[in-house]
Coordinates of C-alpha atoms in Angstrom, one line a residue:
M1 CA 51.3 143.9 173.0
K2 CA 54.4 145.6 172.2
L3 CA 57.5 144.4 174.3
V4 CA 58.7 148.0 175.4
E5 CA 59.7 149.2 178.7
K6 CA 56.8 150.8 180.9
I7 CA 57.9 153.3 183.3
F8 CA 56.8 154.1 186.6
I9 CA 57.9 157.5 188.0
F10 CA 58.1 158.4 191.6
E11 CA 58.5 162.1 192.6
L12 CA 59.7 162.6 196.3
I13 CA 57.9 165.2 198.1
L14 CA 58.5 166.0 201.8
S15 CA 57.1 168.3 204.1
F16 CA 55.8 168.8 207.8
I17 CA 52.8 167.4 209.5
S18 CA 51.6 169.6 212.2
C19 CA 50.1 166.7 214.4
L20 CA 53.5 165.1 214.5
P21 CA 56.8 166.0 216.3
P22 CA 59.0 168.1 214.4
L23 CA 61.4 166.3 212.0
P24 CA 64.5 165.6 212.9
E25 CA 67.5 168.1 211.8
E26 CA 69.2 165.5 209.8
W27 CA 65.5 165.3 207.6
T28 CA 65.1 169.1 207.6
I29 CA 68.7 169.6 206.3
E30 CA 68.2 167.0 203.4
V31 CA 64.7 168.8 202.7
D32 CA 66.1 172.4 202.4
K33 CA 69.1 171.1 200.0
A34 CA 66.5 169.5 197.8
I35 CA 64.1 172.7 197.6
K36 CA 67.1 174.9 196.7
G37 CA 67.8 172.4 193.8
E38 CA 71.0 170.8 195.1
I39 CA 71.8 167.2 194.2
V40 CA 70.6 165.1 197.1
K41 CA 70.8 161.1 197.3
N42 CA 67.4 159.4 196.3
W43 CA 65.5 158.2 199.5
L44 CA 63.7 155.3 197.6
S45 CA 65.4 152.9 195.3
D46 CA 64.7 149.3 193.9
Y47 CA 60.8 149.7 193.4
S48 CA 58.6 147.1 192.5
F49 CA 54.7 147.7 191.7
T50 CA 52.2 145.1 192.3
A51 CA 48.8 145.3 190.8
P52 CA 46.1 143.2 189.6
L53 CA 46.6 142.2 185.6
R54 CA 43.0 143.0 184.9
V55 CA 40.3 145.2 186.3
K56 CA 36.7 145.1 185.3
P57 CA 35.3 148.7 184.2
G58 CA 33.8 150.3 187.4
E59 CA 35.6 147.8 189.6
S60 CA 38.0 148.9 192.6
W61 CA 41.5 147.6 192.8
N62 CA 44.4 147.8 195.2
A63 CA 48.1 148.0 194.5
S64 CA 51.1 147.9 196.5
V65 CA 54.9 149.6 196.2
E66 CA 57.8 148.1 197.5
A67 CA 61.2 149.7 197.7
T68 CA 64.5 150.1 199.6
W69 CA 64.5 153.2 201.6
T70 CA 67.8 155.2 201.2
G71 CA 66.9 158.5 202.9
P72 CA 67.5 159.9 206.3
S73 CA 66.9 157.7 209.3
L74 CA 63.7 156.0 210.3
Q75 CA 64.5 155.0 213.7
D76 CA 61.8 156.8 215.3
P77 CA 58.8 154.7 213.8
S78 CA 56.7 157.6 214.3
L79 CA 58.1 159.3 211.0
L80 CA 56.9 156.7 209.0
N81 CA 53.5 158.4 209.6
Y82 CA 55.1 161.4 207.4
L83 CA 55.2 159.5 204.1
R84 CA 52.6 158.4 201.8
L85 CA 52.6 157.8 197.8
K86 CA 49.7 159.7 195.9
F87 CA 48.7 159.0 192.4
S88 CA 49.7 161.8 190.0
P89 CA 49.9 160.8 186.5
I90 CA 52.2 162.4 183.9
K91 CA 49.5 163.2 181.7
A92 CA 46.6 165.1 183.2
E93 CA 43.9 163.3 180.9
Y94 CA 44.7 160.0 182.8
D95 CA 44.0 161.5 186.2
S96 CA 40.1 161.3 185.0
L97 CA 40.3 157.7 184.1
W98 CA 40.6 156.6 187.9
S99 CA 38.5 157.6 191.1
G100 CA 38.8 156.4 194.5
D101 CA 41.3 157.3 197.4
K102 CA 44.6 157.4 195.2
F103 CA 47.0 157.1 198.3
L104 CA 49.2 154.4 199.3
V105 CA 50.7 154.8 203.2
V106 CA 53.5 152.9 204.9
K107 CA 52.1 149.4 206.1
S108 CA 55.8 148.0 207.1
Y109 CA 59.4 149.0 207.2
N110 CA 62.1 146.8 208.2
Q111 CA 65.0 148.4 209.9
S112 CA 67.6 145.7 209.3
N113 CA 67.3 145.6 205.4
K114 CA 65.6 149.0 204.8
H115 CA 62.7 147.4 203.4
I116 CA 59.4 149.7 203.2
V117 CA 56.1 148.6 201.5
F118 CA 53.2 151.2 200.6
Q119 CA 49.5 150.0 200.4
P120 CA 46.2 151.5 200.7
N121 CA 45.2 152.6 204.1
N122 CA 43.0 149.9 206.1
S123 CA 40.8 148.3 203.6
D124 CA 40.2 151.4 201.4
A125 CA 40.1 150.7 197.6
F126 CA 43.3 152.6 196.2
M127 CA 41.4 153.3 192.9
I128 CA 38.2 152.6 190.8
A129 CA 38.6 151.8 187.1
S130 CA 36.9 153.8 184.6
K131 CA 33.6 152.9 182.9
N132 CA 33.9 155.0 180.0
R133 CA 37.3 153.5 178.4
I134 CA 38.7 149.9 178.5
G135 CA 42.0 149.1 177.4
V136 CA 45.8 149.1 179.1
Y137 CA 46.5 151.6 181.3
N138 CA 50.1 152.6 181.7
N139 CA 52.0 155.6 182.8
M140 CA 51.3 155.0 186.5
H141 CA 52.9 157.9 188.3
F142 CA 53.1 158.4 191.8
T143 CA 54.6 161.4 194.0
L144 CA 55.9 160.4 197.7
E145 CA 54.3 163.2 200.1
V146 CA 55.1 164.4 203.5
N147 CA 52.3 166.9 204.0
Y148 CA 52.8 168.2 200.4
Q149 CA 56.2 169.9 200.3
L150 CA 57.8 168.6 197.2
L151 CA 61.9 167.9 196.6
P152 CA 62.1 169.0 193.2
K153 CA 64.0 166.6 190.4
M154 CA 64.3 163.9 192.8
F155 CA 62.9 161.2 190.2
V156 CA 63.0 157.6 190.6
F157 CA 62.1 155.1 187.6
I158 CA 60.6 151.8 187.4
N159 CA 60.7 149.9 184.3
S160 CA 58.2 147.3 183.1
R161 CA 60.7 144.4 184.2
Y162 CA 59.7 144.8 187.9
S163 CA 56.1 146.0 187.4
R164 CA 53.2 145.8 185.1
D165 CA 50.3 147.8 183.9
V166 CA 46.6 147.4 184.5
E167 CA 44.3 146.4 182.0
V168 CA 40.6 147.4 182.1
T169 CA 38.7 144.6 180.7
C170 CA 35.8 142.2 181.1
S171 CA 37.6 139.3 180.2
D172 CA 38.7 137.1 183.0
G173 CA 41.7 136.0 181.2
L174 CA 40.2 132.3 180.5
F175 CA 39.8 131.1 177.0
C176 CA 37.6 128.1 177.4
N177 CA 34.7 130.1 178.9
G178 CA 34.5 132.4 175.8
E179 CA 35.3 136.1 175.6
E180 CA 33.5 138.4 177.6
R181 CA 32.2 141.5 176.1
Y182 CA 31.5 145.2 177.2
V183 CA 28.2 145.7 176.0
L184 CA 25.3 148.5 175.9
I185 CA 22.2 147.3 177.9
G186 CA 19.7 150.2 178.0
S187 CA 21.6 153.3 178.8
S188 CA 24.5 151.8 180.5
K189 CA 27.4 149.3 179.5
V190 CA 28.0 146.0 181.6
C191 CA 30.2 143.0 181.4
M192 CA 28.4 140.0 179.5
N193 CA 29.7 136.5 179.8
A194 CA 30.0 134.8 176.3
K195 CA 26.9 132.6 175.2
M196 CA 29.1 130.4 173.5
K197 CA 32.1 128.6 174.2
P198 CA 34.9 128.6 171.5
C199 CA 35.0 124.8 171.0
D200 CA 31.5 124.4 171.0
D201 CA 29.0 124.0 168.0
P202 CA 26.0 126.2 168.6
N203 CA 23.7 123.0 167.9
G204 CA 25.5 120.6 169.7
N205 CA 26.8 118.7 167.0
P206 CA 29.5 116.5 168.3
C207 CA 31.3 116.5 165.0
S208 CA 31.8 120.2 165.0
S209 CA 32.4 120.3 168.7
Y210 CA 35.8 120.0 170.4
N211 CA 37.4 119.6 173.8
C212 CA 38.9 122.9 174.8
I213 CA 42.7 122.8 176.0
E214 CA 42.9 125.9 178.6
A215 CA 46.7 125.4 178.9
N216 CA 47.4 126.0 175.1
R217 CA 44.2 128.1 174.8
E218 CA 43.1 126.4 171.8
C219 CA 40.6 123.3 170.6
S220 CA 41.7 119.8 170.3
P221 CA 42.3 119.0 166.6
M222 CA 39.8 116.0 167.0
P223 CA 36.0 116.5 167.5
V224 CA 34.3 115.1 170.6
G225 CA 32.5 112.5 168.4
G226 CA 35.4 110.9 167.4
E227 CA 36.3 108.7 164.5
S228 CA 32.7 108.3 163.8
C229 CA 32.8 111.9 162.6
R230 CA 34.9 111.3 159.5
K231 CA 31.7 110.1 157.8
C232 CA 29.6 112.9 158.8
N233 CA 32.2 116.1 159.1
S234 CA 33.9 117.4 156.0
T235 CA 36.7 118.8 157.8
F236 CA 37.9 115.2 158.3
V237 CA 38.4 112.8 155.2
D238 CA 39.8 109.3 155.2
E239 CA 43.2 110.4 154.1
N240 CA 44.4 107.0 153.9
A241 CA 41.6 105.7 151.7
S242 CA 42.0 109.1 149.4
C243 CA 45.9 108.5 148.8
K244 CA 45.4 104.9 147.9
E245 CA 42.5 106.1 145.3
L246 CA 45.0 108.9 143.9
G247 CA 48.0 106.3 144.0
L248 CA 49.8 108.7 146.1
E249 CA 52.6 107.4 148.7
C250 CA 53.4 110.7 150.4
G251 CA 53.0 114.6 150.3
W252 CA 50.2 116.6 149.3
N253 CA 47.6 115.9 146.4
A254 CA 47.3 118.3 143.5
N255 CA 44.6 120.6 145.3
K256 CA 46.7 120.6 148.8
T257 CA 43.7 119.2 150.4
V258 CA 44.9 115.7 151.4
N259 CA 48.2 115.0 152.9
C260 CA 49.5 111.5 152.3
G261 CA 52.2 111.8 155.0
S262 CA 56.2 111.4 154.9
C263 CA 58.3 108.5 154.1
G264 CA 60.4 106.2 156.5
Q265 CA 64.1 106.7 157.2
N266 CA 66.6 107.3 154.3
R267 CA 63.8 107.9 152.0
V268 CA 62.2 111.2 150.9
C269 CA 59.1 112.1 149.0
S270 CA 59.3 113.2 145.3
K271 CA 56.4 113.7 143.1
N272 CA 54.2 112.0 145.7
K273 CA 56.6 108.9 145.6
C274 CA 59.1 107.4 148.3
I275 CA 62.4 107.3 146.8
D276 CA 65.8 106.3 148.5
V277 CA 67.8 109.2 149.2
S278 CA 71.1 107.4 147.6
S279 CA 69.4 108.1 144.2
L280 CA 69.4 111.8 144.8
G281 CA 72.4 114.0 142.9
E282 CA 74.0 117.1 143.3
G283 CA 71.7 120.1 144.5
S284 CA 69.9 117.9 146.7
C285 CA 69.4 118.2 150.7
Q286 CA 72.0 115.4 151.2
K287 CA 74.4 116.7 148.3
P288 CA 73.7 120.4 148.4
Y289 CA 75.7 123.2 146.6
L290 CA 77.7 125.5 148.4
L291 CA 75.8 129.0 148.4
Y292 CA 79.3 130.9 148.8
N293 CA 81.4 129.1 146.4
Q294 CA 84.7 130.1 148.3
S295 CA 83.8 128.6 151.7
R296 CA 80.9 126.8 153.3
T297 CA 81.3 129.5 156.1
I298 CA 80.1 133.0 155.7
P299 CA 82.9 135.6 156.7
A300 CA 82.1 137.1 160.0
N301 CA 82.3 140.5 158.4
G302 CA 79.6 139.4 156.1
L303 CA 79.2 139.5 152.3
P304 CA 78.1 142.3 150.0
A305 CA 75.4 141.5 147.4
F306 CA 76.6 138.6 145.1
S307 CA 74.6 136.5 142.7
I308 CA 73.9 132.5 141.9
S309 CA 72.6 131.1 138.8
G310 CA 70.8 128.1 138.6
N311 CA 68.0 126.1 136.2
L312 CA 64.9 124.3 137.2
S313 CA 64.6 122.8 134.1
L314 CA 67.6 120.4 134.1
D315 CA 66.3 116.8 134.6
K316 CA 68.8 116.0 137.4
Y317 CA 66.9 118.1 140.1
V318 CA 63.8 116.5 141.6
D319 CA 60.8 117.5 144.2
H320 CA 62.4 116.2 147.5
V321 CA 61.8 119.0 150.0
I322 CA 58.2 120.4 150.8
P323 CA 58.6 124.5 151.8
V324 CA 56.0 125.2 154.2
C325 CA 54.7 128.2 152.2
N326 CA 53.9 126.1 149.3
P327 CA 53.8 122.0 149.3
A328 CA 53.6 121.7 145.8
P329 CA 55.6 118.7 144.3
V330 CA 58.0 121.1 142.1
P331 CA 62.0 120.1 141.6
D332 CA 64.2 121.8 144.1
I333 CA 67.8 123.1 144.1
V334 CA 69.5 123.1 147.6
Y335 CA 72.4 125.4 148.8
E336 CA 74.2 125.0 152.0
F337 CA 76.1 127.7 154.1
E338 CA 77.4 128.0 157.7
I339 CA 77.1 131.0 160.3
N340 CA 80.1 131.2 162.7
S341 CA 80.1 134.7 164.1
Q342 CA 80.1 136.6 167.3
V343 CA 76.9 138.4 166.4
P344 CA 73.7 137.3 164.7
M345 CA 73.9 137.5 160.7
G346 CA 71.5 139.1 158.9
I347 CA 70.5 137.6 155.5
E348 CA 68.3 138.5 152.5
V349 CA 67.9 136.4 149.4
Q350 CA 65.7 137.2 146.4
M351 CA 65.0 134.7 143.7
L352 CA 64.3 136.4 140.0
K353 CA 64.2 134.8 136.7
A354 CA 67.5 134.7 135.2
D355 CA 66.8 137.9 132.9
G356 CA 66.0 139.6 135.8
T357 CA 62.3 140.0 135.6
T358 CA 59.8 139.3 138.1
D359 CA 56.4 139.0 136.6
E360 CA 56.6 135.6 134.8
M361 CA 58.5 133.0 136.7
D362 CA 56.6 132.2 139.9
T363 CA 59.7 131.5 142.4
V364 CA 59.5 130.1 146.0
L365 CA 62.4 130.2 148.3
A366 CA 62.8 128.4 151.6
L367 CA 65.5 128.6 154.6
T368 CA 65.6 125.2 156.6
N369 CA 68.0 123.7 159.1
E370 CA 70.7 121.3 158.2
T371 CA 68.2 118.5 157.6
C372 CA 65.7 120.4 155.4
D373 CA 63.4 120.9 158.2
P374 CA 61.7 124.4 157.9
L375 CA 62.7 127.0 160.3
P376 CA 59.8 128.8 162.1
L377 CA 59.8 132.3 161.1
Y378 CA 57.4 133.6 158.3
S379 CA 60.2 135.6 156.4
F380 CA 62.2 132.4 155.8
C381 CA 59.7 131.1 153.4
G382 CA 59.2 133.6 150.6
D383 CA 56.6 133.4 147.6
D384 CA 55.5 136.5 145.7
N385 CA 57.4 139.2 148.0
V386 CA 58.3 142.8 147.3
P387 CA 60.9 143.3 146.8
P388 CA 61.9 142.1 144.3
G389 CA 57.9 142.2 143.4
G390 CA 55.7 140.3 141.0
V391 CA 55.8 136.5 141.4
S392 CA 59.4 136.5 142.5
S393 CA 60.1 135.6 146.1
R394 CA 62.4 136.9 148.8
I395 CA 63.5 135.5 152.3
F396 CA 65.3 137.6 155.2
G397 CA 65.9 137.4 158.8
K398 CA 68.6 137.1 161.7
L399 CA 70.3 133.7 162.0
S400 CA 72.4 132.5 165.0
N401 CA 75.4 130.0 164.3
G402 CA 74.6 126.7 162.7
V403 CA 74.4 125.1 159.4
Y404 CA 71.4 126.1 157.1
K405 CA 70.1 125.1 153.7
L406 CA 68.5 127.3 151.1
V407 CA 65.7 125.8 149.1
A408 CA 65.1 127.4 145.4
T409 CA 62.0 125.8 143.9
A410 CA 58.8 127.4 142.2
F411 CA 55.1 127.6 143.0
S412 CA 54.1 125.2 140.4
D413 CA 55.7 122.6 137.8
V414 CA 54.4 124.4 134.6
P415 CA 57.0 124.9 132.0
V416 CA 57.1 128.8 132.5
N417 CA 58.3 128.1 136.1
L418 CA 60.8 125.7 135.3
Q419 CA 63.4 128.2 133.9
A420 CA 66.8 129.4 134.6
F421 CA 66.8 131.9 137.6
E422 CA 69.0 134.3 139.4
L423 CA 69.8 134.5 143.3
K424 CA 70.7 137.6 144.8
V425 CA 72.3 137.2 148.3
K426 CA 73.4 139.4 151.2
F427 CA 74.9 138.8 154.5
Y428 CA 75.2 141.7 157.3
P429 CA 76.4 141.2 160.7
N430 CA 73.8 142.0 163.2
C431 CA 71.4 143.9 160.5
I432 CA 68.5 143.1 158.6
P433 CA 67.9 144.6 155.0
Q434 CA 64.9 147.0 155.6
C435 CA 63.3 146.6 151.9
D436 CA 59.8 145.4 153.1
G437 CA 56.7 147.4 151.8
N438 CA 57.4 147.7 148.1
R439 CA 60.9 149.3 148.2
K440 CA 62.5 148.7 145.1
C441 CA 65.5 151.0 145.4
G442 CA 67.5 153.1 147.8
S443 CA 69.2 152.0 151.1
D444 CA 68.2 149.0 152.6
G445 CA 69.6 150.1 156.1
C446 CA 72.6 147.8 156.3
G447 CA 75.1 149.5 153.7
G448 CA 73.6 148.2 150.8
E449 CA 70.9 149.0 148.4
C450 CA 67.3 147.3 147.8
G451 CA 67.6 147.6 144.2
S452 CA 68.2 149.5 141.3
C453 CA 66.4 151.4 138.6
E454 CA 66.1 151.2 134.9
N455 CA 67.7 153.6 132.6
G456 CA 65.9 156.9 132.5
Q457 CA 64.6 156.4 136.1
I458 CA 65.5 157.6 139.4
C459 CA 64.9 156.3 142.9
H460 CA 62.7 158.6 145.4
L461 CA 64.7 157.9 148.4
E462 CA 61.5 158.4 151.0
T463 CA 59.5 155.6 149.0
G464 CA 61.9 153.5 147.6
L465 CA 60.2 153.4 144.3
C466 CA 61.9 154.3 140.8
R467 CA 60.5 157.4 139.0
A468 CA 60.8 158.9 135.5
D469 CA 64.1 161.3 135.3
P470 CA 62.9 164.1 134.9
C471 CA 59.9 163.6 136.7
I472 CA 56.8 164.9 135.3
P473 CA 53.8 165.2 137.9
D474 CA 50.8 163.6 137.2
C475 CA 47.6 164.1 139.0
T476 CA 45.0 162.3 136.9
Y477 CA 43.3 159.1 137.0
M478 CA 42.1 156.9 133.9
V479 CA 38.4 155.9 134.7
K480 CA 38.3 154.2 131.2
E481 CA 40.1 154.4 128.1
N482 CA 40.4 158.0 126.9
V483 CA 38.6 159.2 129.9
T484 CA 40.6 160.8 133.0
E485 CA 39.8 162.7 136.1
R486 CA 41.7 164.6 138.5
R487 CA 43.0 163.0 141.7
E488 CA 42.0 164.9 144.7
C489 CA 44.5 163.2 146.9
G490 CA 47.6 160.8 146.8
M491 CA 50.9 161.1 145.4
D492 CA 51.5 162.7 141.9
G493 CA 54.4 160.2 141.0
C494 CA 57.1 162.7 141.7
G495 CA 57.0 162.7 145.8
N496 CA 54.5 165.4 146.1
L497 CA 50.6 165.4 146.9
C498 CA 47.9 166.1 144.5
G499 CA 45.7 167.2 147.5
S500 CA 44.8 166.0 150.8
C501 CA 41.5 164.8 152.5
N502 CA 39.6 166.4 155.4
V503 CA 40.2 164.3 158.3
L504 CA 37.9 166.3 160.7
K505 CA 35.3 164.7 158.2
N506 CA 36.6 161.4 158.7
E507 CA 37.8 161.1 155.0
M508 CA 40.4 159.0 153.9
C509 CA 42.4 158.9 150.3
V510 CA 41.7 155.9 148.1
F511 CA 45.2 155.9 146.7
E512 CA 44.6 153.8 143.4
T513 CA 41.9 156.6 142.4
G514 CA 42.9 159.5 144.2
K515 CA 39.3 160.0 145.4
C516 CA 38.5 161.2 149.2
V517 CA 35.8 159.0 150.8
Q518 CA 34.1 159.2 154.2
V519 CA 34.9 156.3 156.4
Q520 CA 33.2 155.4 159.7
L521 CA 35.9 155.5 162.4
C522 CA 35.4 152.5 165.1
D523 CA 36.9 152.2 168.5
N524 CA 37.3 148.8 168.4
L525 CA 37.3 148.4 172.3
L526 CA 34.3 150.5 172.6
P527 CA 32.4 149.6 169.6
V528 CA 29.3 151.6 168.8
C529 CA 26.7 150.6 166.1
L530 CA 24.5 152.9 164.1
G531 CA 20.7 152.5 163.9
S532 CA 19.0 149.3 165.0
P533 CA 20.1 145.7 164.2
P534 CA 18.2 143.8 161.6
K535 CA 14.8 142.4 163.0
T536 CA 15.4 139.1 161.3
M537 CA 19.0 138.8 163.3
E538 CA 18.9 136.5 166.3
N539 CA 20.7 137.6 169.4
P540 CA 22.6 140.8 167.7
Y541 CA 25.2 142.3 169.3
C542 CA 27.6 145.1 168.4
G543 CA 30.9 143.7 167.1
H544 CA 34.4 145.1 167.6
D545 CA 34.1 146.2 163.8
C546 CA 30.9 148.5 164.6
K547 CA 28.6 146.4 162.8
W548 CA 25.7 144.4 163.8
H549 CA 26.2 140.6 164.1
G550 CA 24.2 137.7 165.1
M551 CA 25.3 135.8 168.2
L552 CA 25.4 132.6 166.1
E553 CA 27.1 133.9 163.1
P554 CA 30.1 132.3 161.8
L555 CA 33.1 134.6 162.0
G556 CA 36.8 134.1 161.2
D557 CA 38.9 134.5 164.3
L558 CA 42.5 135.6 164.1
T559 CA 43.7 133.5 167.0
P560 CA 47.2 133.0 168.0
G561 CA 48.1 129.3 168.2
N562 CA 49.8 127.4 171.4
K563 CA 53.2 128.5 172.8
S564 CA 55.1 125.8 170.9
F565 CA 53.8 127.3 167.7
V566 CA 53.8 131.0 168.7
L567 CA 57.1 131.8 170.4
P568 CA 59.4 130.2 168.1
S569 CA 58.1 132.4 165.3
I570 CA 58.4 135.8 167.4
E571 CA 60.8 138.2 165.8
Y572 CA 61.6 141.7 165.8
N573 CA 62.6 144.3 163.1
W574 CA 62.8 148.0 162.3
V575 CA 60.5 149.4 159.7
N576 CA 59.9 152.4 157.9
V577 CA 56.1 153.8 158.1
S578 CA 55.7 156.0 155.2
N579 CA 52.9 158.7 154.8
R580 CA 51.0 156.1 152.5
S581 CA 50.9 153.4 155.3
C582 CA 47.6 152.6 156.6
A583 CA 49.0 152.9 160.1
I584 CA 49.3 156.7 159.3
I585 CA 46.0 157.0 157.6
E586 CA 43.8 155.3 159.9
G587 CA 45.5 157.2 162.8
C588 CA 47.3 154.2 164.6
H589 CA 50.4 156.4 164.5
K590 CA 50.5 160.3 164.3
K591 CA 53.5 160.4 162.1
N592 CA 55.7 158.6 159.9
G593 CA 59.2 157.2 160.9
D594 CA 60.9 154.1 162.2
R595 CA 58.6 151.8 164.2
L596 CA 59.9 148.7 166.0
L597 CA 57.7 145.7 164.8
M598 CA 56.9 142.5 166.5
R599 CA 55.8 139.5 163.9
F600 CA 54.6 136.1 164.8
H601 CA 52.5 133.5 163.4
T602 CA 48.9 133.2 163.6
F603 CA 46.2 130.9 161.9
V604 CA 42.4 131.5 161.1
H605 CA 39.9 129.7 162.5
N606 CA 36.5 128.4 160.4
S607 CA 38.0 129.4 157.2
S608 CA 38.2 127.0 154.4

């Protein structure tokens, strides 16, 4: 979920209740001022909102609101009967998603510290969740009433640090008992428990069943059958025997299917053999080059773009650092630098062939700590990145104070990859260059450029792509040699559209061909599958992709790992969502512009 501040707004409304004694003069004066639009002190502060984290569709739920009373005196306990909170959402459509009493009354008030608590009246359910829409409900909005008179413009805001949204879901929040689903049974939808637990084999095979670890929300790495499964389960192989057979002392085999481990103290792995660190020369992790030739420490005000040259073909460089994004045994060149700044330092490094081309030399870049161990962020290990494009690489991110090492290497040790290269380096205080998403030119958002265009080209600033100058619009698509068709949609190569598709008919543009195709829209939270499932499908269900699946069908699940895996990898950065982005095309965002993105590591189960 996005980490944005959720705001709960409470409007203050006061009035007179006929069955109660008249309001004191102090109250009456304050009410009159508020109704006239005069500025008056808010009567409630320091809000907190308590509600269940998740509610099943159609079930009732309660809530409570606690605050500090800063309004007129409440010495007379009967005055508490004037007050109640009414649910009144900012957006009218939210009101239909809930039913029930929708009122909270004063349950307690402490005269000494002015602490006031609002809860449902007696045992009444505060609200009942909708059966028609599941998902997270935010924008909880209440008004404070005293017989329906409003004090205009008296607002109090509560952000998500003190409260939370309510999610309507069938899930009980537990991992090990499987994911509950909201499914259509007959003419109504009901919550159904999972038929399969996430770590169990459907046929009970102990070599493909695992213990479930609820605390980490993951399956154990070793099957319940233990070591005996090494003979019957292709997932596990006798790595020690395989390494001896292949003559490998350490590192990965050529196919990257067997890891022969690491070397002992003061030894490193080079070409699958353990060597002594004393044998390593310049450009190694133990004797790195300076990334910035004037000083190990990067200036606190950053550095504009500068370049470094290197050559992986020289015999003095050996394979001894294993980047997480490519564990192949390829010679490495290591550079060192230090950050000592009052603010985080943004870094971007691109690695290209020395002549500036990007489609031949398959480069790999990795940013590590002082001992050449990998850093957790995905953007600190790069292979085939845009920019620079092709098979060239790029790393980027923000760094706190410390010593770092940059590893320049290649995807494999074929001759075409072991050549001279160029590193393009940038450092910006508290800013990450924004060149993701095929931007090859134009501003990087930090005062620099994502790249430059060739002679005869000009940069289109919105897309960050190079175009011919002058640009000649082209709305044709080559079907085959000497046969072209007109593009119905997409870009004309000069920043304009060749046409657009009919979104009312669920049409989407295929940018490669410029054709409009009709797509089936799918509500992943409430999926609907067309027609009936195949008769041969066992225990069919309608999946989140709006397609029929069998209950025992193996699926690839994109599942976050445990906390120690995910938390260190979380990072945020702004990205510019263009009109060509699938986020716009598929309706996730209504318009283009800057969006704050949260990135984190995931891994895919049951795949390879």
